[in-house]
mmCIF file of C-alpha atoms and ligand atoms in Angstrom:
data_model
loop_
_atom_site.group_PDB
_atom_site.id
_atom_site.type_symbol
_atom_site.label_atom_id
_atom_site.label_comp_id
_atom_site.label_asym_id
_atom_site.label_seq_id
_atom_site.Cartn_x
_atom_site.Cartn_y
_atom_site.Cartn_z
ATOM 1 C CA MET A 1 0.000 0.000 0.000
ATOM 2 C CA LEU A 2 3.082 2.178 -0.027
ATOM 3 C CA GLY A 3 3.309 4.508 -3.035
ATOM 4 C CA LYS A 4 -0.321 5.559 -2.593
ATOM 5 C CA LYS A 5 -1.491 8.869 -1.219
ATOM 6 C CA TYR A 6 -3.681 8.645 1.893
ATOM 7 C CA ILE A 7 -5.893 11.306 3.443
ATOM 8 C CA VAL A 8 -7.741 11.289 6.751
ATOM 9 C CA LEU A 9 -10.800 13.558 6.772
ATOM 10 C CA GLY A 10 -11.137 14.682 10.379
ATOM 11 C CA GLY A 11 -7.422 14.018 10.881
ATOM 12 C CA ASN A 12 -7.236 16.197 13.945
ATOM 13 C CA GLY A 13 -9.842 14.247 15.910
ATOM 14 C CA PHE A 14 -9.323 11.410 18.363
ATOM 15 C CA ILE A 15 -9.327 8.570 15.839
ATOM 16 C CA GLY A 16 -8.066 10.665 12.916
ATOM 17 C CA ARG A 17 -4.990 11.889 14.742
ATOM 18 C CA ASN A 18 -4.036 8.444 15.992
ATOM 19 C CA LEU A 19 -4.570 7.032 12.521
ATOM 20 C CA CYS A 20 -2.355 9.685 10.919
ATOM 21 C CA GLN A 21 0.426 8.963 13.400
ATOM 22 C CA TYR A 22 0.055 5.225 12.927
ATOM 23 C CA LEU A 23 0.230 5.535 9.121
ATOM 24 C CA ALA A 24 3.177 7.915 9.318
ATOM 25 C CA GLY A 25 4.949 5.298 11.457
ATOM 26 C CA LEU A 26 4.497 2.811 8.620
ATOM 27 C CA GLY A 27 6.032 5.249 6.141
ATOM 28 C CA VAL A 28 2.724 5.921 4.385
ATOM 29 C CA ASP A 29 2.283 9.175 2.431
ATOM 30 C CA ILE A 30 -0.327 10.712 4.689
ATOM 31 C CA THR A 31 -2.280 13.971 4.775
ATOM 32 C CA SER A 32 -4.511 15.088 7.600
ATOM 33 C CA PHE A 33 -7.516 17.247 6.676
ATOM 34 C CA ASP A 34 -9.417 19.127 9.361
ATOM 35 C CA ARG A 35 -11.111 22.442 9.969
ATOM 36 C CA GLU A 36 -9.306 22.865 13.288
ATOM 37 C CA LYS A 37 -5.799 24.256 13.555
ATOM 38 C CA ILE A 38 -2.759 22.085 12.881
ATOM 39 C CA ALA A 39 -2.111 19.423 15.482
ATOM 40 C CA LEU A 40 0.274 17.255 13.519
ATOM 41 C CA ASP A 41 3.146 19.136 11.970
ATOM 42 C CA ASN A 42 5.944 16.702 12.645
ATOM 43 C CA GLY A 43 6.999 16.582 9.014
ATOM 44 C CA GLU A 44 5.652 13.058 8.551
ATOM 45 C CA VAL A 45 2.006 14.094 8.348
ATOM 46 C CA ARG A 46 1.027 16.825 5.915
ATOM 47 C CA PHE A 47 -1.833 19.001 7.137
ATOM 48 C CA ILE A 48 -4.560 20.760 5.183
ATOM 49 C CA GLN A 49 -6.974 23.059 6.919
ATOM 50 C CA GLY A 50 -10.384 23.190 5.256
ATOM 51 C CA ASP A 51 -14.109 22.619 5.546
ATOM 52 C CA PHE A 52 -15.602 19.258 4.600
ATOM 53 C CA PHE A 53 -18.798 21.111 3.688
ATOM 54 C CA ASP A 54 -17.114 23.429 1.181
ATOM 55 C CA ASP A 55 -18.223 21.681 -2.029
ATOM 56 C CA ASP A 56 -15.917 23.298 -4.577
ATOM 57 C CA TYR A 57 -12.892 22.912 -2.361
ATOM 58 C CA LEU A 58 -13.570 19.322 -1.319
ATOM 59 C CA GLN A 59 -14.372 18.165 -4.840
ATOM 60 C CA GLU A 60 -11.047 19.369 -6.181
ATOM 61 C CA MET A 61 -8.909 18.526 -3.152
ATOM 62 C CA ILE A 62 -10.117 14.935 -2.810
ATOM 63 C CA GLN A 63 -9.026 14.013 -6.349
ATOM 64 C CA GLU A 64 -5.375 14.100 -5.232
ATOM 65 C CA TYR A 65 -5.680 11.036 -2.998
ATOM 66 C CA ASP A 66 -5.872 7.287 -3.588
ATOM 67 C CA VAL A 67 -7.146 6.254 -0.157
ATOM 68 C CA ILE A 68 -9.680 8.268 1.842
ATOM 69 C CA PHE A 69 -10.530 7.667 5.492
ATOM 70 C CA HIS A 70 -13.768 9.467 6.320
ATOM 71 C CA ALA A 71 -13.653 10.281 10.040
ATOM 72 C CA ILE A 72 -15.942 13.323 10.257
ATOM 73 C CA SER A 73 -19.234 13.460 12.092
ATOM 74 C CA THR A 74 -21.040 16.569 13.296
ATOM 75 C CA ILE A 75 -23.084 14.663 15.884
ATOM 76 C CA ASN A 76 -22.427 12.097 18.600
ATOM 77 C CA PRO A 77 -24.635 9.589 20.458
ATOM 78 C CA GLY A 78 -25.172 11.989 23.354
ATOM 79 C CA ASN A 79 -26.351 15.010 21.341
ATOM 80 C CA SER A 80 -27.912 13.423 18.267
ATOM 81 C CA ASN A 81 -31.454 13.413 19.571
ATOM 82 C CA GLU A 82 -31.289 17.240 19.549
ATOM 83 C CA LYS A 83 -28.893 17.793 16.641
ATOM 84 C CA TYR A 84 -30.129 15.068 14.306
ATOM 85 C CA MET A 85 -30.757 17.451 11.383
ATOM 86 C CA ASN A 86 -26.995 18.046 11.238
ATOM 87 C CA GLY A 87 -26.565 14.327 10.751
ATOM 88 C CA TYR A 88 -29.244 13.811 8.099
ATOM 89 C CA GLY A 89 -28.987 17.234 6.444
ATOM 90 C CA ARG A 90 -25.223 17.648 6.458
ATOM 91 C CA ASP A 91 -23.180 14.480 7.174
ATOM 92 C CA LEU A 92 -25.323 12.169 5.050
ATOM 93 C CA VAL A 93 -25.758 14.579 2.142
ATOM 94 C CA GLN A 94 -22.098 15.623 2.042
ATOM 95 C CA THR A 95 -20.867 12.036 2.104
ATOM 96 C CA ILE A 96 -23.142 11.217 -0.833
ATOM 97 C CA LYS A 97 -21.839 14.265 -2.690
ATOM 98 C CA MET A 98 -18.262 13.183 -2.065
ATOM 99 C CA CYS A 99 -19.039 9.730 -3.463
ATOM 100 C CA SER A 100 -20.574 11.285 -6.560
ATOM 101 C CA TRP A 101 -17.300 13.160 -7.146
ATOM 102 C CA ILE A 102 -15.109 10.075 -6.911
ATOM 103 C CA LYS A 103 -17.393 7.302 -8.110
ATOM 104 C CA ASP A 104 -15.698 6.925 -11.498
ATOM 105 C CA THR A 105 -12.203 6.629 -10.073
ATOM 106 C CA ASP A 106 -10.330 3.702 -8.532
ATOM 107 C CA LYS A 107 -9.971 5.393 -5.135
ATOM 108 C CA SER A 108 -10.534 3.436 -1.935
ATOM 109 C CA MET A 109 -12.608 4.798 0.907
ATOM 110 C CA VAL A 110 -13.029 3.621 4.496
ATOM 111 C CA PHE A 111 -16.001 5.117 6.308
ATOM 112 C CA LEU A 112 -15.871 5.221 10.093
ATOM 113 C CA SER A 113 -19.266 4.005 11.228
ATOM 114 C CA SER A 114 -20.349 3.150 14.739
ATOM 115 C CA GLY A 115 -20.578 -0.476 15.845
ATOM 116 C CA GLY A 116 -21.639 0.812 19.233
ATOM 117 C CA THR A 117 -24.852 2.384 17.918
ATOM 118 C CA VAL A 118 -25.931 0.990 14.523
ATOM 119 C CA TYR A 119 -27.069 -2.346 15.966
ATOM 120 C CA GLY A 120 -29.251 -1.084 18.820
ATOM 121 C CA ASN A 121 -30.397 -3.608 21.420
ATOM 122 C CA GLN A 122 -29.665 -7.120 20.166
ATOM 123 C CA GLU A 123 -30.499 -10.366 21.952
ATOM 124 C CA LEU A 124 -27.757 -12.403 20.358
ATOM 125 C CA GLN A 125 -24.230 -11.466 21.417
ATOM 126 C CA PRO A 126 -21.575 -11.078 20.138
ATOM 127 C CA ILE A 127 -23.252 -9.173 17.319
ATOM 128 C CA SER A 128 -22.126 -10.138 13.845
ATOM 129 C CA GLU A 129 -22.237 -7.942 10.751
ATOM 130 C CA GLN A 130 -25.129 -10.049 9.402
ATOM 131 C CA MET A 131 -27.543 -9.020 12.135
ATOM 132 C CA LEU A 132 -30.258 -6.530 11.323
ATOM 133 C CA PRO A 133 -29.137 -3.112 12.576
ATOM 134 C CA LEU A 134 -31.844 -1.399 14.644
ATOM 135 C CA PRO A 135 -30.349 1.817 16.036
ATOM 136 C CA ILE A 136 -32.064 3.486 18.977
ATOM 137 C CA ASN A 137 -30.653 6.973 18.481
ATOM 138 C CA HIS A 138 -30.285 9.316 15.516
ATOM 139 C CA TYR A 139 -26.504 9.122 15.569
ATOM 140 C CA GLY A 140 -26.635 5.372 14.904
ATOM 141 C CA ASN A 141 -29.331 5.825 12.300
ATOM 142 C CA VAL A 142 -27.414 8.546 10.457
ATOM 143 C CA LYS A 143 -24.440 6.173 10.333
ATOM 144 C CA LEU A 144 -26.709 3.448 8.970
ATOM 145 C CA CYS A 145 -28.181 5.798 6.338
ATOM 146 C CA ILE A 146 -24.659 6.718 5.228
ATOM 147 C CA GLU A 147 -23.648 3.044 5.172
ATOM 148 C CA ASN A 148 -26.605 2.231 2.933
ATOM 149 C CA ALA A 149 -25.811 5.062 0.530
ATOM 150 C CA LEU A 150 -22.191 3.900 0.359
ATOM 151 C CA ARG A 151 -23.270 0.333 -0.255
ATOM 152 C CA ILE A 152 -25.270 1.484 -3.279
ATOM 153 C CA PHE A 153 -22.223 3.303 -4.677
ATOM 154 C CA GLN A 154 -20.164 0.177 -4.043
ATOM 155 C CA ILE A 155 -22.651 -1.985 -5.946
ATOM 156 C CA GLN A 156 -23.624 0.410 -8.746
ATOM 157 C CA ASN A 157 -20.249 1.994 -9.418
ATOM 158 C CA ALA A 158 -17.880 -0.783 -8.380
ATOM 159 C CA MET A 159 -16.368 1.599 -5.854
ATOM 160 C CA ASN A 160 -13.870 0.277 -3.366
ATOM 161 C CA ILE A 161 -15.653 1.252 -0.140
ATOM 162 C CA ARG A 162 -15.327 -0.389 3.270
ATOM 163 C CA ILE A 163 -17.436 0.330 6.301
ATOM 164 C CA ALA A 164 -15.716 0.132 9.680
ATOM 165 C CA ARG A 165 -18.211 -0.398 12.501
ATOM 166 C CA ILE A 166 -15.964 0.602 15.360
ATOM 167 C CA SER A 167 -17.042 -0.416 18.862
ATOM 168 C CA ASN A 168 -15.786 1.693 21.799
ATOM 169 C CA PRO A 169 -12.246 2.924 21.214
ATOM 170 C CA PHE A 170 -10.143 4.404 24.007
ATOM 171 C CA GLY A 171 -6.644 5.741 24.420
ATOM 172 C CA PRO A 172 -4.419 8.782 23.895
ATOM 173 C CA GLY A 173 -6.068 11.824 22.362
ATOM 174 C CA GLN A 174 -9.581 11.007 23.515
ATOM 175 C CA ASP A 175 -11.690 13.787 25.008
ATOM 176 C CA TYR A 176 -14.741 12.547 26.876
ATOM 177 C CA THR A 177 -16.075 16.106 27.222
ATOM 178 C CA LYS A 178 -17.105 15.820 23.545
ATOM 179 C CA GLY A 179 -19.776 13.330 24.652
ATOM 180 C CA VAL A 180 -18.280 9.840 24.208
ATOM 181 C CA GLY A 181 -15.646 7.747 25.967
ATOM 182 C CA PHE A 182 -16.484 6.168 29.297
ATOM 183 C CA VAL A 183 -12.977 4.793 29.907
ATOM 184 C CA ASP A 184 -11.494 8.218 29.197
ATOM 185 C CA ALA A 185 -14.010 9.922 31.493
ATOM 186 C CA ALA A 186 -13.564 7.426 34.321
ATOM 187 C CA LEU A 187 -9.765 7.435 34.221
ATOM 188 C CA LYS A 188 -9.286 11.190 33.833
ATOM 189 C CA ARG A 189 -11.927 12.116 36.389
ATOM 190 C CA ALA A 190 -10.529 9.650 38.895
ATOM 191 C CA LEU A 191 -7.035 11.094 38.395
ATOM 192 C CA GLU A 192 -8.454 14.601 39.012
ATOM 193 C CA ASN A 193 -10.298 13.408 42.140
ATOM 194 C CA LYS A 194 -13.625 14.128 40.448
ATOM 195 C CA THR A 195 -16.697 11.928 40.769
ATOM 196 C CA VAL A 196 -17.317 9.479 37.916
ATOM 197 C CA GLU A 197 -20.949 9.602 36.789
ATOM 198 C CA ILE A 198 -22.594 6.410 35.610
ATOM 199 C CA TRP A 199 -26.039 6.478 34.037
ATOM 200 C CA GLY A 200 -27.759 3.334 35.306
ATOM 201 C CA ASP A 201 -26.436 0.565 37.537
ATOM 202 C CA GLY A 202 -23.002 0.262 35.952
ATOM 203 C CA GLU A 203 -23.803 -3.099 34.390
ATOM 204 C CA ASN A 204 -24.043 -1.738 30.843
ATOM 205 C CA ILE A 205 -21.539 -3.746 28.857
ATOM 206 C CA ARG A 206 -19.346 -2.348 26.105
ATOM 207 C CA ASP A 207 -16.705 -3.686 23.781
ATOM 208 C CA TYR A 208 -13.701 -1.455 24.447
ATOM 209 C CA ILE A 209 -10.841 -1.510 21.958
ATOM 210 C CA TYR A 210 -7.464 0.161 22.289
ATOM 211 C CA ILE A 211 -7.012 2.938 19.739
ATOM 212 C CA GLU A 212 -3.823 1.547 18.217
ATOM 213 C CA ASP A 213 -5.659 -1.681 17.392
ATOM 214 C CA VAL A 214 -8.360 0.379 15.658
ATOM 215 C CA CYS A 215 -5.710 2.113 13.546
ATOM 216 C CA GLY A 216 -4.119 -1.191 12.545
ATOM 217 C CA CYS A 217 -7.485 -2.581 11.468
ATOM 218 C CA LEU A 218 -8.396 0.563 9.507
ATOM 219 C CA TYR A 219 -5.105 0.404 7.634
ATOM 220 C CA GLN A 220 -5.627 -3.250 6.712
ATOM 221 C CA LEU A 221 -9.184 -2.517 5.648
ATOM 222 C CA ALA A 222 -8.020 0.157 3.223
ATOM 223 C CA GLY A 223 -5.920 -2.443 1.426
ATOM 224 C CA TYR A 224 -8.520 -5.213 1.515
ATOM 225 C CA LYS A 225 -9.573 -6.376 -1.958
ATOM 226 C CA GLY A 226 -12.221 -8.990 -1.127
ATOM 227 C CA SER A 227 -15.976 -8.801 -1.547
ATOM 228 C CA GLU A 228 -16.976 -7.934 2.042
ATOM 229 C CA ILE A 229 -18.100 -4.365 2.679
ATOM 230 C CA VAL A 230 -18.997 -4.125 6.377
ATOM 231 C CA PHE A 231 -16.562 -4.967 9.194
ATOM 232 C CA ASN A 232 -16.923 -4.778 12.960
ATOM 233 C CA ILE A 233 -13.789 -3.342 14.518
ATOM 234 C CA SER A 234 -13.822 -4.480 18.092
ATOM 235 C CA SER A 235 -12.120 -6.501 20.787
ATOM 236 C CA GLY A 236 -14.923 -9.067 20.790
ATOM 237 C CA LYS A 237 -14.979 -8.912 24.607
ATOM 238 C CA GLY A 238 -17.478 -7.279 26.941
ATOM 239 C CA VAL A 239 -16.535 -5.146 29.945
ATOM 240 C CA SER A 240 -19.116 -3.507 32.218
ATOM 241 C CA GLN A 241 -18.721 0.041 33.525
ATOM 242 C CA ASN A 242 -18.367 -1.375 37.039
ATOM 243 C CA GLN A 243 -15.524 -3.581 35.795
ATOM 244 C CA VAL A 244 -13.824 -0.550 34.218
ATOM 245 C CA ILE A 245 -13.946 1.101 37.643
ATOM 246 C CA GLN A 246 -12.452 -2.039 39.233
ATOM 247 C CA TYR A 247 -9.619 -2.101 36.690
ATOM 248 C CA ILE A 248 -8.866 1.563 37.418
ATOM 249 C CA ARG A 249 -8.846 0.879 41.163
ATOM 250 C CA ALA A 250 -6.474 -2.028 40.502
ATOM 251 C CA LEU A 251 -4.005 0.568 39.171
ATOM 252 C CA GLY A 252 -3.970 2.071 42.661
ATOM 253 C CA ILE A 253 -6.253 4.984 41.783
ATOM 254 C CA ASP A 254 -9.162 6.016 44.040
ATOM 255 C CA VAL A 255 -12.485 6.252 42.190
ATOM 256 C CA ASN A 256 -15.620 7.889 43.521
ATOM 257 C CA VAL A 257 -18.724 6.804 41.572
ATOM 258 C CA GLU A 258 -22.186 8.382 41.425
ATOM 259 C CA TYR A 259 -24.969 6.309 39.853
ATOM 260 C CA LYS A 260 -27.598 8.364 38.005
ATOM 261 C CA GLU A 261 -30.800 7.611 36.119
ATOM 262 C CA THR A 262 -30.548 5.345 33.057
ATOM 263 C CA ARG A 263 -30.442 7.217 29.697
ATOM 264 C CA SER A 264 -32.692 6.137 26.822
ATOM 265 C CA VAL A 265 -29.851 6.600 24.292
ATOM 266 C CA ASP A 266 -27.714 3.848 25.865
ATOM 267 C CA VAL A 267 -28.044 0.214 24.857
ATOM 268 C CA ARG A 268 -27.638 -2.396 27.606
ATOM 269 C CA LYS A 269 -25.082 -4.691 26.076
ATOM 270 C CA MET A 270 -22.817 -4.399 23.088
ATOM 271 C CA ILE A 271 -20.212 -6.966 22.182
ATOM 272 C CA LEU A 272 -19.255 -7.159 18.534
ATOM 273 C CA ASP A 273 -18.169 -10.297 16.752
ATOM 274 C CA ASN A 274 -14.740 -9.461 15.339
ATOM 275 C CA ARG A 275 -13.946 -12.669 13.455
ATOM 276 C CA LYS A 276 -14.227 -11.010 10.061
ATOM 277 C CA ILE A 277 -11.744 -8.227 10.755
ATOM 278 C CA ARG A 278 -9.421 -10.640 12.579
ATOM 279 C CA SER A 279 -9.272 -12.751 9.440
ATOM 280 C CA ILE A 280 -7.528 -9.758 7.844
ATOM 281 C CA CYS A 281 -5.676 -8.200 10.777
ATOM 282 C CA GLY A 282 -4.765 -11.244 12.827
ATOM 283 C CA ASN A 283 -5.360 -11.905 16.502
ATOM 284 C CA ASN A 284 -2.918 -9.535 18.141
ATOM 285 C CA LEU A 285 -5.403 -7.296 19.914
ATOM 286 C CA THR A 286 -4.471 -5.500 23.129
ATOM 287 C CA PRO A 287 -6.310 -6.919 26.182
ATOM 288 C CA PHE A 288 -8.414 -4.296 27.988
ATOM 289 C CA GLU A 289 -6.219 -4.211 31.132
ATOM 290 C CA ASP A 290 -3.080 -3.693 29.026
ATOM 291 C CA GLY A 291 -4.699 -0.904 26.999
ATOM 292 C CA LEU A 292 -5.793 0.782 30.222
ATOM 293 C CA LYS A 293 -2.248 0.569 31.595
ATOM 294 C CA LEU A 294 -0.826 2.010 28.375
ATOM 295 C CA TYR A 295 -3.295 4.870 28.469
ATOM 296 C CA TYR A 296 -2.602 5.560 32.141
ATOM 297 C CA ALA A 297 1.139 5.634 31.427
ATOM 298 C CA TYR A 298 0.518 8.051 28.551
ATOM 299 C CA LEU A 299 -1.574 10.365 30.726
ATOM 300 C CA LYS A 300 1.102 10.399 33.451
ATOM 301 C CA GLU A 301 3.776 11.274 30.878
ATOM 302 C CA ASN A 302 1.687 13.951 29.171
ATOM 303 C CA LYS A 303 0.240 15.872 32.117
HETATM 304 N N1 NAD B 1 -14.822 8.084 19.232
HETATM 305 C C1 NAD B 1 -15.617 7.038 19.186
HETATM 306 O O1 NAD B 1 -15.934 6.422 20.213
HETATM 307 C C2 NAD B 1 -16.150 6.534 17.862
HETATM 308 C C3 NAD B 1 -16.643 5.232 17.770
HETATM 309 C C4 NAD B 1 -17.116 4.774 16.543
HETATM 310 C C5 NAD B 1 -17.112 5.618 15.451
HETATM 311 N N2 NAD B 1 -16.638 6.902 15.556
HETATM 312 C C6 NAD B 1 -16.659 7.757 14.364
HETATM 313 O O2 NAD B 1 -15.322 7.954 13.958
HETATM 314 C C7 NAD B 1 -15.178 9.266 13.409
HETATM 315 C C8 NAD B 1 -14.108 10.004 14.186
HETATM 316 O O3 NAD B 1 -14.464 10.037 15.565
HETATM 317 P P1 NAD B 1 -13.608 10.868 16.609
HETATM 318 O O4 NAD B 1 -13.968 10.378 17.955
HETATM 319 O O5 NAD B 1 -12.205 10.904 16.172
HETATM 320 O O6 NAD B 1 -14.279 12.308 16.428
HETATM 321 P P2 NAD B 1 -13.661 13.724 16.791
HETATM 322 O O7 NAD B 1 -14.816 14.630 17.077
HETATM 323 O O8 NAD B 1 -12.588 13.597 17.821
HETATM 324 O O9 NAD B 1 -12.966 14.173 15.434
HETATM 325 C C9 NAD B 1 -13.656 14.616 14.329
HETATM 326 C C10 NAD B 1 -12.788 15.623 13.632
HETATM 327 O O10 NAD B 1 -13.514 16.089 12.488
HETATM 328 C C11 NAD B 1 -13.259 17.466 12.359
HETATM 329 N N3 NAD B 1 -14.338 18.105 11.621
HETATM 330 C C12 NAD B 1 -15.619 18.229 12.019
HETATM 331 N N4 NAD B 1 -16.311 18.929 11.094
HETATM 332 C C13 NAD B 1 -15.434 19.220 10.104
HETATM 333 C C14 NAD B 1 -15.552 19.925 8.892
HETATM 334 N N5 NAD B 1 -16.688 20.496 8.530
HETATM 335 N N6 NAD B 1 -14.457 20.028 8.085
HETATM 336 C C15 NAD B 1 -13.273 19.486 8.469
HETATM 337 N N7 NAD B 1 -13.096 18.818 9.633
HETATM 338 C C16 NAD B 1 -14.165 18.686 10.433
HETATM 339 C C17 NAD B 1 -13.178 17.982 13.790
HETATM 340 O O11 NAD B 1 -12.469 19.233 13.843
HETATM 341 C C18 NAD B 1 -12.468 16.844 14.499
HETATM 342 O O12 NAD B 1 -11.064 17.075 14.541
HETATM 343 C C19 NAD B 1 -16.554 9.929 13.501
HETATM 344 O O13 NAD B 1 -17.229 9.754 12.288
HETATM 345 C C20 NAD B 1 -17.239 9.133 14.598
HETATM 346 O O14 NAD B 1 -18.626 9.154 14.429
HETATM 347 C C21 NAD B 1 -16.139 7.364 16.745
#
């Protein structure tokens, strides 16, 4: 995959920034595109500042690249029930426009979807890509709408598009104040002697995956040439919020927890079957405890 030009749309965000650094480490020709000011200017990652919603600019700029990672979303699971028109009116429409501008090329695109929200509440766990997605919030549904539009481009225009249904990533660069990231919130708040808020009884189960593993999977997905379109990107293991707290305490950190009312936007249990992505990326995923230790070490070093 060397020799190709890669771009990460949203390259300054949590996943985008980690992905850019990961690709740079592999010697990939990588550009980060974001509307926010430069975060990566280490010479290995080129940076372009611009607006994803600027049609003329995006249409011309995107032609330069062979591989596009689409990591921009204007909504998140926490705010999407108020801001859903941004999702349907802007994210969905703009992604379709972008596809229409590149559909007759041989570019590859990886869209960052949300394994944590597209499926909704499912009886059968771990959840495989074949299960019928039934999102319970607009964020998950916007992702699903975009996935469906991309699938049509893939079928009708023989585009090389992959959909990455990422579970619950955590690690360096995350910012829980944006509305997602329980591990980030719990660890940082505990380190600042602040109370950790849990909506519900703490037995909601999530499939946490260390961010570097996500980056490795995304890279492999960009080079994948098979017929599969949708991939869960996950650890395949479930950890409850109460267990996250226990793991943090096991690091010698005091945690004060306050349990609040359950939120309707949260599903009860979410473990994603990761056999498909592992068939491409291998089995070397970071166990949760090790990822937590790595992230704790990073936070101590980067106070
Ligand atoms: N973080 C998660 O837990 C998670 C899980 C699954 C999927 N995802 C998806 O992965 C993608 C990246 O997530 P993230 O957590 O890194 O998000 P993030 O909010 O940290 O980063 C998004 C980046 O996009 C940029 N951006 C937003 N609007 C833009 C615009 N108009 N023009 C240019 N840049 C713009 C922002 O400045 C930001 O740097 C999103 O699509 C998200 O829905 C995230």
